[in-house]
mmCIF file of C-alpha atoms in Angstrom:
data_model
loop_
_atom_site.group_PDB
_atom_site.id
_atom_site.type_symbol
_atom_site.label_atom_id
_atom_site.label_comp_id
_atom_site.label_asym_id
_atom_site.label_seq_id
_atom_site.Cartn_x
_atom_site.Cartn_y
_atom_site.Cartn_z
ATOM 1 C CA GLU N 1 35.225 -6.200 -2.894
ATOM 2 C CA ALA N 2 34.533 -3.712 -5.664
ATOM 3 C CA GLY N 3 31.066 -3.828 -7.171
ATOM 4 C CA VAL N 4 29.933 -4.050 -10.777
ATOM 5 C CA ALA N 5 30.977 -0.957 -12.698
ATOM 6 C CA GLN N 6 29.036 0.507 -15.602
ATOM 7 C CA SER N 7 29.519 3.501 -17.840
ATOM 8 C CA PRO N 8 28.200 5.856 -18.849
ATOM 9 C CA ARG N 9 25.509 6.461 -16.221
ATOM 10 C CA TYR N 10 23.365 8.508 -18.584
ATOM 11 C CA LYS N 11 23.153 8.813 -22.343
ATOM 12 C CA ILE N 12 20.881 10.809 -24.615
ATOM 13 C CA ILE N 13 20.910 10.103 -28.340
ATOM 14 C CA GLU N 14 18.669 10.639 -31.327
ATOM 15 C CA LYS N 15 16.899 7.765 -33.018
ATOM 16 C CA ARG N 16 18.948 5.959 -35.638
ATOM 17 C CA GLN N 17 22.180 6.843 -33.821
ATOM 18 C CA SER N 18 24.374 4.213 -32.219
ATOM 19 C CA VAL N 19 25.397 3.833 -28.578
ATOM 20 C CA ALA N 20 27.600 1.529 -26.525
ATOM 21 C CA PHE N 21 27.570 0.606 -22.865
ATOM 22 C CA TRP N 22 30.438 -0.854 -20.885
ATOM 23 C CA CYS N 23 30.415 -3.197 -17.907
ATOM 24 C CA ASN N 24 33.156 -4.462 -15.614
ATOM 25 C CA PRO N 25 31.915 -7.323 -13.425
ATOM 26 C CA ILE N 26 33.105 -8.351 -9.993
ATOM 27 C CA SER N 27 36.470 -10.045 -10.156
ATOM 28 C CA GLY N 28 36.176 -13.794 -10.440
ATOM 29 C CA HIS N 29 32.538 -13.837 -11.527
ATOM 30 C CA ALA N 30 32.267 -16.074 -14.559
ATOM 31 C CA THR N 31 28.679 -15.191 -15.422
ATOM 32 C CA LEU N 32 27.687 -11.790 -16.780
ATOM 33 C CA TYR N 33 24.197 -10.571 -17.630
ATOM 34 C CA TRP N 34 22.776 -7.594 -19.497
ATOM 35 C CA TYR N 35 19.217 -6.598 -18.641
ATOM 36 C CA GLN N 36 16.889 -3.970 -20.050
ATOM 37 C CA GLN N 37 14.559 -2.292 -17.569
ATOM 38 C CA ILE N 38 11.806 -0.127 -18.965
ATOM 39 C CA LEU N 39 10.278 2.360 -16.544
ATOM 40 C CA GLY N 40 7.787 0.654 -14.241
ATOM 41 C CA GLN N 41 8.731 -2.878 -15.285
ATOM 42 C CA GLY N 42 11.015 -5.603 -14.019
ATOM 43 C CA PRO N 43 14.377 -6.196 -15.661
ATOM 44 C CA LYS N 44 14.326 -8.279 -18.843
ATOM 45 C CA LEU N 45 17.316 -10.455 -19.635
ATOM 46 C CA LEU N 46 18.915 -9.544 -22.944
ATOM 47 C CA ILE N 47 22.000 -11.736 -22.914
ATOM 48 C CA GLN N 48 23.889 -13.992 -20.531
ATOM 49 C CA PHE N 49 27.566 -14.865 -20.832
ATOM 50 C CA GLN N 50 29.440 -17.698 -19.168
ATOM 51 C CA ASN N 51 33.073 -16.602 -19.342
ATOM 52 C CA ASN N 52 33.244 -15.328 -22.942
ATOM 53 C CA GLY N 53 30.601 -17.648 -24.373
ATOM 54 C CA VAL N 54 26.924 -16.796 -24.856
ATOM 55 C CA VAL N 55 24.520 -18.900 -22.769
ATOM 56 C CA ASP N 56 21.254 -17.176 -23.664
ATOM 57 C CA ASP N 57 20.555 -14.347 -26.092
ATOM 58 C CA SER N 58 17.035 -15.336 -27.051
ATOM 59 C CA GLN N 59 15.559 -11.966 -26.059
ATOM 60 C CA LEU N 60 18.265 -9.839 -27.648
ATOM 61 C CA PRO N 61 16.964 -7.954 -30.740
ATOM 62 C CA LYS N 62 19.838 -9.088 -32.875
ATOM 63 C CA ASP N 63 18.997 -6.840 -35.805
ATOM 64 C CA ARG N 64 20.094 -3.852 -33.743
ATOM 65 C CA PHE N 65 21.668 -5.063 -30.498
ATOM 66 C CA SER N 66 25.013 -6.769 -30.110
ATOM 67 C CA ALA N 67 27.141 -7.703 -27.134
ATOM 68 C CA GLU N 68 30.541 -9.146 -26.558
ATOM 69 C CA ARG N 69 32.654 -10.248 -23.650
ATOM 70 C CA LEU N 70 36.174 -10.545 -24.875
ATOM 71 C CA LYS N 71 38.631 -12.346 -22.588
ATOM 72 C CA GLY N 72 35.761 -13.288 -20.303
ATOM 73 C CA VAL N 73 35.919 -10.133 -18.187
ATOM 74 C CA ASP N 74 34.576 -6.766 -19.404
ATOM 75 C CA SER N 75 31.564 -6.601 -21.655
ATOM 76 C CA THR N 76 30.120 -4.132 -24.133
ATOM 77 C CA LEU N 77 26.503 -3.832 -25.255
ATOM 78 C CA LYS N 78 25.826 -1.896 -28.451
ATOM 79 C CA ILE N 79 22.666 -0.607 -30.065
ATOM 80 C CA GLN N 80 22.755 0.371 -33.726
ATOM 81 C CA PRO N 81 20.521 2.000 -34.856
ATOM 82 C CA ALA N 82 18.570 3.053 -31.782
ATOM 83 C CA LYS N 83 14.784 3.333 -31.724
ATOM 84 C CA LEU N 84 12.552 5.346 -29.434
ATOM 85 C CA GLU N 85 11.426 2.157 -27.670
ATOM 86 C CA ASP N 86 15.011 1.434 -26.627
ATOM 87 C CA SER N 87 14.723 4.166 -23.994
ATOM 88 C CA ALA N 88 15.329 2.270 -20.753
ATOM 89 C CA VAL N 89 17.883 1.530 -18.060
ATOM 90 C CA TYR N 90 20.467 -1.042 -19.094
ATOM 91 C CA LEU N 91 21.682 -3.064 -16.153
ATOM 92 C CA CYS N 92 24.735 -5.250 -15.992
ATOM 93 C CA ALA N 93 25.019 -7.973 -13.372
ATOM 94 C CA SER N 94 27.484 -10.700 -12.525
ATOM 95 C CA SER N 95 27.448 -13.844 -10.433
ATOM 96 C CA ARG N 96 29.701 -16.716 -9.418
ATOM 97 C CA VAL N 97 27.174 -19.280 -10.594
ATOM 98 C CA ALA N 98 24.808 -19.135 -13.544
ATOM 99 C CA GLY N 99 21.044 -19.211 -13.076
ATOM 100 C CA ALA N 100 18.625 -17.644 -10.611
ATOM 101 C CA TYR N 101 21.351 -17.337 -8.006
ATOM 102 C CA GLU N 102 22.736 -14.331 -6.198
ATOM 103 C CA GLN N 103 23.509 -11.677 -8.771
ATOM 104 C CA TYR N 104 25.303 -8.395 -8.178
ATOM 105 C CA PHE N 105 24.027 -5.461 -10.199
ATOM 106 C CA GLY N 106 25.712 -2.317 -11.374
ATOM 107 C CA PRO N 107 24.027 1.100 -11.127
ATOM 108 C CA GLY N 108 22.781 0.917 -14.700
ATOM 109 C CA THR N 109 22.924 3.223 -17.701
ATOM 110 C CA ARG N 110 19.848 5.323 -18.357
ATOM 111 C CA LEU N 111 19.367 5.678 -22.115
ATOM 112 C CA THR N 112 17.022 8.242 -23.587
ATOM 113 C CA VAL N 113 16.348 8.071 -27.317
ATOM 114 C CA THR N 114 14.743 11.207 -28.779
ATOM 115 C CA LEU I 1 7.505 -16.788 -21.883
ATOM 116 C CA ALA I 2 5.606 -17.698 -18.752
ATOM 117 C CA LYS I 3 4.724 -14.761 -16.553
ATOM 118 C CA THR I 4 5.931 -14.450 -12.994
ATOM 119 C CA THR I 5 3.369 -12.379 -11.115
ATOM 120 C CA GLN I 6 3.422 -10.332 -7.931
ATOM 121 C CA PRO I 7 0.991 -7.880 -6.312
ATOM 122 C CA ILE I 8 1.525 -4.442 -7.791
ATOM 123 C CA SER I 9 1.778 -2.651 -4.458
ATOM 124 C CA MET I 10 1.540 -3.088 -0.702
ATOM 125 C CA ASP I 11 1.332 -0.642 2.181
ATOM 126 C CA SER I 12 2.575 -1.231 5.692
ATOM 127 C CA TYR I 13 3.504 0.593 8.883
ATOM 128 C CA GLU I 14 6.821 0.596 10.626
ATOM 129 C CA GLY I 15 7.367 -2.407 12.869
ATOM 130 C CA GLN I 16 4.938 -4.666 11.033
ATOM 131 C CA GLU I 17 5.754 -7.880 9.213
ATOM 132 C CA VAL I 18 5.280 -7.810 5.440
ATOM 133 C CA ASN I 19 4.770 -10.847 3.233
ATOM 134 C CA ILE I 20 5.123 -10.558 -0.541
ATOM 135 C CA THR I 21 4.172 -13.498 -2.724
ATOM 136 C CA CYS I 22 5.416 -14.365 -6.190
ATOM 137 C CA SER I 23 3.562 -16.834 -8.407
ATOM 138 C CA HIS I 24 5.691 -18.831 -10.814
ATOM 139 C CA ASN I 25 3.627 -21.698 -12.188
ATOM 140 C CA ASN I 26 6.282 -22.887 -14.612
ATOM 141 C CA ILE I 27 9.558 -22.864 -12.718
ATOM 142 C CA ALA I 28 12.680 -24.727 -13.786
ATOM 143 C CA THR I 29 13.175 -27.915 -11.784
ATOM 144 C CA ASN I 30 16.737 -27.320 -10.742
ATOM 145 C CA ASP I 31 16.855 -23.556 -10.317
ATOM 146 C CA TYR I 32 16.732 -21.402 -7.217
ATOM 147 C CA ILE I 33 14.290 -18.616 -6.424
ATOM 148 C CA THR I 34 15.907 -15.295 -5.684
ATOM 149 C CA TRP I 35 14.514 -12.023 -4.349
ATOM 150 C CA TYR I 36 15.818 -8.520 -4.923
ATOM 151 C CA GLN I 37 15.165 -5.032 -3.577
ATOM 152 C CA GLN I 38 15.402 -2.007 -5.839
ATOM 153 C CA PHE I 39 15.518 1.671 -4.914
ATOM 154 C CA PRO I 40 14.981 4.434 -7.496
ATOM 155 C CA SER I 41 17.962 5.002 -9.795
ATOM 156 C CA GLN I 42 19.799 1.948 -8.448
ATOM 157 C CA GLY I 43 20.313 -1.590 -9.627
ATOM 158 C CA PRO I 44 18.500 -4.410 -7.811
ATOM 159 C CA ARG I 45 20.119 -5.631 -4.616
ATOM 160 C CA PHE I 46 20.110 -9.299 -3.587
ATOM 161 C CA ILE I 47 18.025 -10.129 -0.513
ATOM 162 C CA ILE I 48 17.680 -13.899 -0.232
ATOM 163 C CA GLN I 49 17.557 -17.101 -2.252
ATOM 164 C CA GLY I 50 16.173 -20.561 -1.713
ATOM 165 C CA TYR I 51 15.263 -23.831 -3.415
ATOM 166 C CA LYS I 52 12.577 -25.282 -1.144
ATOM 167 C CA THR I 53 10.987 -25.043 2.318
ATOM 168 C CA LYS I 54 12.228 -22.116 4.375
ATOM 169 C CA VAL I 55 15.362 -20.008 4.314
ATOM 170 C CA THR I 56 16.200 -17.231 6.761
ATOM 171 C CA ASN I 57 18.994 -14.690 6.830
ATOM 172 C CA GLU I 58 19.620 -11.534 8.804
ATOM 173 C CA VAL I 59 17.128 -9.437 6.820
ATOM 174 C CA ALA I 60 14.370 -11.734 5.540
ATOM 175 C CA SER I 61 12.815 -15.163 5.309
ATOM 176 C CA LEU I 62 11.772 -17.014 2.210
ATOM 177 C CA PHE I 63 9.013 -19.615 2.211
ATOM 178 C CA ILE I 64 8.705 -22.048 -0.698
ATOM 179 C CA PRO I 65 5.978 -24.713 -0.792
ATOM 180 C CA ALA I 66 6.696 -28.222 -1.973
ATOM 181 C CA ASP I 67 5.351 -27.644 -5.491
ATOM 182 C CA ARG I 68 7.564 -24.543 -5.857
ATOM 183 C CA LYS I 69 4.890 -22.744 -7.863
ATOM 184 C CA SER I 70 5.045 -19.749 -5.573
ATOM 185 C CA SER I 71 7.323 -18.189 -3.012
ATOM 186 C CA THR I 72 6.789 -15.693 -0.209
ATOM 187 C CA LEU I 73 9.291 -13.118 0.940
ATOM 188 C CA SER I 74 8.805 -12.160 4.576
ATOM 189 C CA LEU I 75 10.249 -8.928 5.957
ATOM 190 C CA PRO I 76 10.039 -8.779 9.754
ATOM 191 C CA ARG I 77 9.455 -5.435 11.427
ATOM 192 C CA VAL I 78 9.793 -3.166 8.387
ATOM 193 C CA SER I 79 11.177 0.346 8.653
ATOM 194 C CA LEU I 80 10.838 3.421 6.439
ATOM 195 C CA SER I 81 14.047 2.453 4.656
ATOM 196 C CA ASP I 82 12.380 -0.733 3.387
ATOM 197 C CA THR I 83 10.228 1.355 1.051
ATOM 198 C CA ALA I 84 11.283 0.029 -2.345
ATOM 199 C CA VAL I 85 10.267 -2.284 -5.190
ATOM 200 C CA TYR I 86 10.739 -5.996 -4.581
ATOM 201 C CA TYR I 87 11.267 -8.543 -7.355
ATOM 202 C CA CYS I 88 11.459 -12.298 -7.474
ATOM 203 C CA LEU I 89 13.700 -14.002 -10.038
ATOM 204 C CA VAL I 90 13.231 -17.550 -11.283
ATOM 205 C CA GLY I 91 14.358 -19.779 -14.087
ATOM 206 C CA GLU I 92 11.484 -20.707 -16.372
ATOM 207 C CA GLY I 93 10.670 -24.353 -16.892
ATOM 208 C CA TRP I 94 11.459 -25.958 -20.256
ATOM 209 C CA THR I 95 13.830 -23.164 -21.303
ATOM 210 C CA ASP I 96 15.464 -22.237 -17.977
ATOM 211 C CA LYS I 97 15.352 -18.591 -19.065
ATOM 212 C CA LEU I 98 15.730 -16.123 -16.212
ATOM 213 C CA ILE I 99 12.552 -14.148 -15.590
ATOM 214 C CA PHE I 100 12.012 -11.350 -13.120
ATOM 215 C CA GLY I 101 8.627 -10.975 -11.520
ATOM 216 C CA THR I 102 6.368 -8.023 -12.206
ATOM 217 C CA GLY I 103 7.550 -6.306 -9.035
ATOM 218 C CA THR I 104 5.824 -5.181 -5.829
ATOM 219 C CA ARG I 105 6.094 -1.590 -4.696
ATOM 220 C CA LEU I 106 6.193 -1.561 -0.889
ATOM 221 C CA GLN I 107 5.384 1.682 0.890
ATOM 222 C CA VAL I 108 6.142 1.833 4.610
ATOM 223 C CA PHE I 109 4.458 4.546 6.661
ATOM 224 C CA PRO I 110 5.549 5.881 10.055
#
Protein backbone atom coordinates (compact mmCIF):
# COMPACT_ATOMS: atom_id res chain seq x y z
CA GLU A 1 0.00 0.00 0.00
CA ALA A 2 1.13 3.55 -0.64
CA GLY A 3 2.59 5.40 2.33
CA VAL A 4 1.77 8.79 3.78
CA ALA A 5 2.60 11.54 1.31
CA GLN A 6 3.72 15.02 2.29
CA SER A 7 4.69 18.11 0.35
CA PRO A 8 6.77 20.08 0.07
CA ARG A 9 9.81 18.27 1.49
CA TYR A 10 11.66 21.50 2.21
CA LYS A 11 10.60 25.10 2.64
CA ILE A 12 12.53 28.24 3.48
CA ILE A 13 10.63 31.41 4.33
CA GLU A 14 11.24 34.67 6.12
CA LYS A 15 9.66 35.43 9.46
CA ARG A 16 6.17 36.89 9.27
CA GLN A 17 5.52 35.08 5.98
CA SER A 18 2.94 32.33 5.68
CA VAL A 19 3.41 28.70 4.67
CA ALA A 20 1.23 25.65 4.10
CA PHE A 21 1.96 21.95 4.25
CA TRP A 22 -0.06 19.19 2.65
CA CYS A 23 -0.58 15.59 3.74
CA ASN A 24 -2.28 12.63 2.09
CA PRO A 25 -2.72 9.75 4.55
CA ILE A 26 -2.88 6.05 3.83
CA SER A 27 -6.17 5.10 2.24
CA GLY A 28 -8.73 4.03 4.80
CA HIS A 29 -6.97 5.54 7.80
CA ALA A 30 -9.51 7.55 9.74
CA THR A 31 -7.04 9.18 12.12
CA LEU A 32 -4.56 11.81 10.99
CA TYR A 33 -1.90 13.54 13.08
CA TRP A 34 0.35 16.54 12.60
CA TYR A 35 3.53 16.63 14.68
CA GLN A 36 6.26 19.22 15.07
CA GLN A 37 9.77 17.88 15.57
CA ILE A 38 12.44 20.35 16.57
CA LEU A 39 16.02 19.25 15.96
CA GLY A 40 17.18 16.87 18.68
CA GLN A 41 13.74 16.40 20.22
CA GLY A 42 10.91 13.92 19.94
CA PRO A 43 7.85 14.73 17.86
CA LYS A 44 5.23 16.90 19.56
CA LEU A 45 1.59 16.41 18.64
CA LEU A 46 0.03 19.55 17.23
CA ILE A 47 -3.37 18.29 16.15
CA GLN A 48 -5.21 15.00 15.75
CA PHE A 49 -8.16 14.43 13.44
CA GLN A 50 -10.66 11.60 13.50
CA ASN A 51 -12.15 11.64 10.01
CA ASN A 52 -12.71 15.39 9.53
CA GLY A 53 -13.27 16.24 13.19
CA VAL A 54 -10.63 17.52 15.61
CA VAL A 55 -9.88 15.17 18.52
CA ASP A 56 -7.02 17.09 20.14
CA ASP A 57 -5.52 20.46 19.25
CA SER A 58 -4.44 21.49 22.73
CA GLN A 59 -0.81 22.02 21.71
CA LEU A 60 -1.54 23.87 18.48
CA PRO A 61 -0.58 27.59 18.72
CA LYS A 62 -3.92 28.72 17.42
CA ASP A 63 -2.92 32.36 17.06
CA ARG A 64 -0.71 31.40 14.13
CA PHE A 65 -1.30 27.75 13.25
CA SER A 66 -4.38 26.29 11.62
CA ALA A 67 -5.22 22.90 10.17
CA GLU A 68 -8.07 21.36 8.31
CA ARG A 69 -9.04 17.98 6.98
CA LEU A 70 -11.84 18.50 4.55
CA LYS A 71 -13.74 15.38 3.45
CA GLY A 72 -11.81 13.35 6.00
CA VAL A 73 -8.90 12.53 3.70
CA ASP A 74 -6.17 15.07 2.84
CA SER A 75 -5.07 17.63 5.37
CA THR A 76 -3.39 21.02 5.29
CA LEU A 77 -1.41 22.68 8.08
CA LYS A 78 -0.83 26.42 7.81
CA ILE A 79 1.39 28.83 9.70
CA GLN A 80 0.65 32.54 9.47
CA PRO A 81 2.73 34.50 10.36
CA ALA A 82 5.80 32.33 10.88
CA LYS A 83 8.31 32.93 13.67
CA LEU A 84 11.93 31.87 13.91
CA GLU A 85 11.03 29.25 16.53
CA ASP A 86 8.74 27.51 14.03
CA SER A 87 11.82 26.13 12.28
CA ALA A 88 11.33 22.37 12.57
CA VAL A 89 10.27 19.25 10.69
CA TYR A 90 6.51 18.90 10.36
CA LEU A 91 5.45 15.28 10.29
CA CYS A 92 2.12 13.90 9.21
CA ALA A 93 1.02 10.45 10.34
CA SER A 94 -2.08 8.32 9.97
CA SER A 95 -3.49 5.26 11.66
CA ARG A 96 -6.49 2.95 11.53
CA VAL A 97 -7.20 3.46 15.21
CA ALA A 98 -6.77 6.56 17.33
CA GLY A 99 -4.37 6.64 20.27
CA ALA A 100 -0.89 5.29 20.91
CA TYR A 101 -1.35 2.62 18.28
CA GLU A 102 0.60 1.86 15.14
CA GLN A 103 1.04 5.08 13.23
CA TYR A 104 2.49 5.48 9.75
CA PHE A 105 4.57 8.59 9.20
CA GLY A 106 5.32 10.58 6.10
CA PRO A 107 8.83 11.84 5.31
CA GLY A 108 8.13 15.24 6.83
CA THR A 109 8.54 18.82 5.67
CA ARG A 110 11.63 20.63 6.88
CA LEU A 111 10.77 24.29 7.49
CA THR A 112 13.44 26.91 7.94
CA VAL A 113 12.34 30.38 9.02
CA THR A 114 14.97 33.10 8.54
CA LEU B 1 2.23 17.57 30.46
CA ALA B 2 3.91 14.62 32.12
CA LYS B 3 7.33 13.80 30.76
CA THR B 4 8.15 10.47 29.19
CA THR B 5 11.86 9.86 29.71
CA GLN B 6 14.45 7.67 28.04
CA PRO B 7 18.25 7.43 28.25
CA ILE B 8 19.80 9.97 25.91
CA SER B 9 22.15 7.52 24.22
CA MET B 10 23.39 3.94 24.22
CA ASP B 11 26.31 2.21 22.55
CA SER B 12 26.45 -1.41 21.51
CA TYR B 13 28.37 -3.81 19.29
CA GLU B 14 27.01 -5.89 16.48
CA GLY B 15 25.41 -9.13 17.61
CA GLN B 16 24.60 -7.92 21.11
CA GLU B 17 21.17 -7.53 22.65
CA VAL B 18 20.10 -3.97 23.43
CA ASN B 19 17.44 -2.98 25.95
CA ILE B 20 16.02 0.55 25.95
CA THR B 21 13.72 1.62 28.75
CA CYS B 22 11.06 4.31 28.73
CA SER B 23 9.62 5.72 31.95
CA HIS B 24 6.03 6.90 31.79
CA ASN B 25 4.75 7.41 35.32
CA ASN B 26 1.40 8.82 34.26
CA ILE B 27 0.14 6.62 31.45
CA ALA B 28 -3.46 6.48 30.27
CA THR B 29 -5.25 3.40 31.59
CA ASN B 30 -6.60 2.15 28.31
CA ASP B 31 -3.86 3.12 25.87
CA TYR B 32 -1.12 1.07 24.28
CA ILE B 33 2.62 1.71 24.40
CA THR B 34 4.25 2.01 21.01
CA TRP B 35 7.89 2.17 19.95
CA TYR B 36 9.35 3.80 16.86
CA GLN B 37 12.70 3.92 15.08
CA GLN B 38 13.84 7.08 13.32
CA PHE B 39 16.70 7.55 10.88
CA PRO B 40 18.01 11.01 9.92
CA SER B 41 15.75 12.91 7.52
CA GLN B 42 12.99 10.29 7.78
CA GLY B 43 9.75 10.01 9.68
CA PRO B 44 9.54 7.57 12.60
CA ARG B 45 8.90 3.95 11.69
CA PHE B 46 6.71 1.67 13.81
CA ILE B 47 8.53 -1.16 15.58
CA ILE B 48 6.19 -2.75 18.12
CA GLN B 49 3.26 -2.04 20.41
CA GLY B 50 1.87 -3.61 23.54
CA TYR B 51 -0.52 -3.10 26.45
CA LYS B 52 0.94 -5.34 29.17
CA THR B 53 3.36 -8.21 29.85
CA LYS B 54 5.43 -9.21 26.85
CA VAL B 55 5.00 -8.83 23.11
CA THR B 56 7.36 -10.19 20.47
CA ASN B 57 7.48 -9.72 16.72
CA GLU B 58 10.06 -10.48 14.07
CA VAL B 59 12.30 -7.53 14.98
CA ALA B 60 11.87 -6.80 18.70
CA SER B 61 10.32 -7.61 22.03
CA LEU B 62 8.49 -5.29 24.35
CA PHE B 63 8.33 -5.85 28.10
CA ILE B 64 5.72 -4.01 30.17
CA PRO B 65 5.46 -4.51 33.95
CA ALA B 66 2.12 -4.81 35.67
CA ASP B 67 2.02 -1.17 36.79
CA ARG B 68 2.73 -0.02 33.21
CA LYS B 69 4.86 2.87 34.45
CA SER B 70 7.73 1.83 32.23
CA SER B 71 8.40 -0.28 29.18
CA THR B 72 11.53 -1.87 27.74
CA LEU B 73 12.26 -2.34 24.07
CA SER B 74 14.58 -5.27 23.43
CA LEU B 75 16.50 -5.57 20.16
CA PRO B 76 18.15 -8.97 19.78
CA ARG B 77 21.48 -9.21 18.00
CA VAL B 78 21.73 -5.63 16.71
CA SER B 79 23.46 -4.79 13.45
CA LEU B 80 25.00 -1.58 12.11
CA SER B 81 21.72 -0.75 10.40
CA ASP B 82 20.01 -0.51 13.80
CA THR B 83 21.91 2.71 14.50
CA ALA B 84 19.07 5.20 14.89
CA VAL B 85 17.00 7.11 17.44
CA TYR B 86 14.33 5.13 19.26
CA TYR B 87 11.18 6.68 20.73
CA CYS B 88 8.38 5.39 22.89
CA LEU B 89 4.87 6.80 22.48
CA VAL B 90 2.19 6.72 25.16
CA GLY B 91 -1.10 8.32 25.97
CA GLU B 92 -0.87 10.50 29.07
CA GLY B 93 -3.14 9.76 31.99
CA TRP B 94 -6.00 12.15 32.76
CA THR B 95 -5.86 13.80 29.32
CA ASP B 96 -4.95 10.84 27.08
CA LYS B 97 -2.73 13.19 25.07
CA LEU B 98 -0.16 11.41 22.93
CA ILE B 99 3.39 12.02 24.13
CA PHE B 100 6.60 10.85 22.55
CA GLY B 101 9.51 10.00 24.78
CA THR B 102 12.70 12.03 24.84
CA GLY B 103 14.38 9.57 22.48
CA THR B 104 17.41 7.28 22.76
CA ARG B 105 20.19 7.51 20.22
CA LEU B 106 21.57 4.00 19.67
CA GLN B 107 25.01 3.67 18.11
CA VAL B 108 26.05 0.19 16.98
CA PHE B 109 29.74 -0.46 16.40
CA PRO B 110 31.28 -3.25 14.32
